[in-house]
Amino acid sequence: MKKHILEKKAFVYDLPRTDPDMTGYEFEDEKGYWVNKNSKKPSIEEPQFAAPRTKKADIETGEDKKGE
């Protein structure tokens, strides 16, 4: 059986295999974001914080793969 053209031509990205470590953070419902349990600062402001991956973190290369 022949493979579909998308199976032959689609570009496949390697996906990261790490899950974010949310230890030490809590989600503030009223604010709508994660904060450090001790300092109460937004987690995104801390350099060691690795944000959870969402659909918004999809891979965007800026490259047009048409015709490849």
PDB file of C-alpha atoms in Angstrom:
ATOM      1  CA  MET A   1       0.000   0.000   0.000  1.00  0.00           C
ATOM      2  CA  LYS A   2       1.279   3.480  -0.877  1.00  0.00           C
ATOM      3  CA  LYS A   3       1.929   6.033   1.853  1.00  0.00           C
ATOM      4  CA  HIS A   4      -0.112   9.209   1.854  1.00  0.00           C
ATOM      5  CA  ILE A   5       1.814  12.228   0.513  1.00  0.00           C
ATOM      6  CA  LEU A   6       1.672  13.906   3.945  1.00  0.00           C
ATOM      7  CA  GLU A   7       3.372  10.891   5.523  1.00  0.00           C
ATOM      8  CA  LYS A   8       6.158  11.167   2.962  1.00  0.00           C
ATOM      9  CA  LYS A   9       6.569  14.959   2.822  1.00  0.00           C
ATOM     10  CA  ALA A  10       5.621  16.261   6.288  1.00  0.00           C
ATOM     11  CA  PHE A  11       8.453  17.806   8.310  1.00  0.00           C
ATOM     12  CA  VAL A  12       8.745  16.133  11.729  1.00  0.00           C
ATOM     13  CA  TYR A  13      10.047  18.104  14.722  1.00  0.00           C
ATOM     14  CA  ASP A  14      11.726  16.528  17.734  1.00  0.00           C
ATOM     15  CA  LEU A  15       9.558  17.246  20.763  1.00  0.00           C
ATOM     16  CA  PRO A  16      11.052  18.125  24.152  1.00  0.00           C
ATOM     17  CA  ARG A  17      10.677  15.299  26.661  1.00  0.00           C
ATOM     18  CA  THR A  18      10.834  17.318  29.885  1.00  0.00           C
ATOM     19  CA  ASP A  19       7.898  18.227  32.090  1.00  0.00           C
ATOM     20  CA  PRO A  20       8.001  21.542  33.951  1.00  0.00           C
ATOM     21  CA  ASP A  21       8.783  21.361  37.676  1.00  0.00           C
ATOM     22  CA  MET A  22       6.097  23.389  39.426  1.00  0.00           C
ATOM     23  CA  THR A  23       7.377  22.603  42.929  1.00  0.00           C
ATOM     24  CA  GLY A  24       7.442  25.816  44.935  1.00  0.00           C
ATOM     25  CA  TYR A  25       4.800  27.557  42.810  1.00  0.00           C
ATOM     26  CA  GLU A  26       1.046  27.929  43.112  1.00  0.00           C
ATOM     27  CA  PHE A  27      -1.596  29.196  40.714  1.00  0.00           C
ATOM     28  CA  GLU A  28      -3.346  32.379  41.842  1.00  0.00           C
ATOM     29  CA  ASP A  29      -6.907  32.147  40.499  1.00  0.00           C
ATOM     30  CA  GLU A  30      -7.687  35.830  41.029  1.00  0.00           C
ATOM     31  CA  LYS A  31      -4.511  36.955  39.265  1.00  0.00           C
ATOM     32  CA  GLY A  32      -4.562  34.237  36.614  1.00  0.00           C
ATOM     33  CA  TYR A  33      -0.881  33.260  36.807  1.00  0.00           C
ATOM     34  CA  TRP A  34       1.668  31.167  38.732  1.00  0.00           C
ATOM     35  CA  VAL A  35       3.499  32.730  41.698  1.00  0.00           C
ATOM     36  CA  ASN A  36       6.377  31.650  43.918  1.00  0.00           C
ATOM     37  CA  LYS A  37       4.968  30.321  47.216  1.00  0.00           C
ATOM     38  CA  ASN A  38       7.622  32.128  49.271  1.00  0.00           C
ATOM     39  CA  SER A  39       8.142  35.466  47.541  1.00  0.00           C
ATOM     40  CA  LYS A  40       4.673  35.720  45.908  1.00  0.00           C
ATOM     41  CA  LYS A  41       6.417  37.101  42.802  1.00  0.00           C
ATOM     42  CA  PRO A  42       5.100  36.048  39.382  1.00  0.00           C
ATOM     43  CA  SER A  43       6.935  32.915  38.313  1.00  0.00           C
ATOM     44  CA  ILE A  44       7.628  34.259  34.830  1.00  0.00           C
ATOM     45  CA  GLU A  45       9.902  36.940  36.354  1.00  0.00           C
ATOM     46  CA  GLU A  46      12.237  34.325  37.860  1.00  0.00           C
ATOM     47  CA  PRO A  47      15.134  33.301  35.588  1.00  0.00           C
ATOM     48  CA  GLN A  48      15.152  29.638  36.710  1.00  0.00           C
ATOM     49  CA  PHE A  49      11.424  29.155  36.051  1.00  0.00           C
ATOM     50  CA  ALA A  50      10.562  26.892  33.100  1.00  0.00           C
ATOM     51  CA  ALA A  51       7.059  27.719  31.930  1.00  0.00           C
ATOM     52  CA  PRO A  52       4.665  24.848  31.196  1.00  0.00           C
ATOM     53  CA  ARG A  53       4.302  24.107  27.493  1.00  0.00           C
ATOM     54  CA  THR A  54       0.958  24.894  25.928  1.00  0.00           C
ATOM     55  CA  LYS A  55      -0.424  25.206  22.439  1.00  0.00           C
ATOM     56  CA  LYS A  56       0.943  28.748  22.498  1.00  0.00           C
ATOM     57  CA  ALA A  57       4.433  27.231  22.694  1.00  0.00           C
ATOM     58  CA  ASP A  58       4.050  25.461  19.347  1.00  0.00           C
ATOM     59  CA  ILE A  59       7.170  25.356  17.229  1.00  0.00           C
ATOM     60  CA  GLU A  60       7.323  28.345  14.897  1.00  0.00           C
ATOM     61  CA  THR A  61      10.266  28.298  12.541  1.00  0.00           C
ATOM     62  CA  GLY A  62       9.355  31.087  10.158  1.00  0.00           C
ATOM     63  CA  GLU A  63      10.361  28.742   7.370  1.00  0.00           C
ATOM     64  CA  ASP A  64       7.970  27.886   4.578  1.00  0.00           C
ATOM     65  CA  LYS A  65       8.229  24.124   4.045  1.00  0.00           C
ATOM     66  CA  LYS A  66       6.033  24.105   0.930  1.00  0.00           C
ATOM     67  CA  GLY A  67       7.541  22.280  -1.995  1.00  0.00           C
ATOM     68  CA  GLU A  68      10.104  20.378   0.048  1.00  0.00           C
TER      69      GLU A  68
END
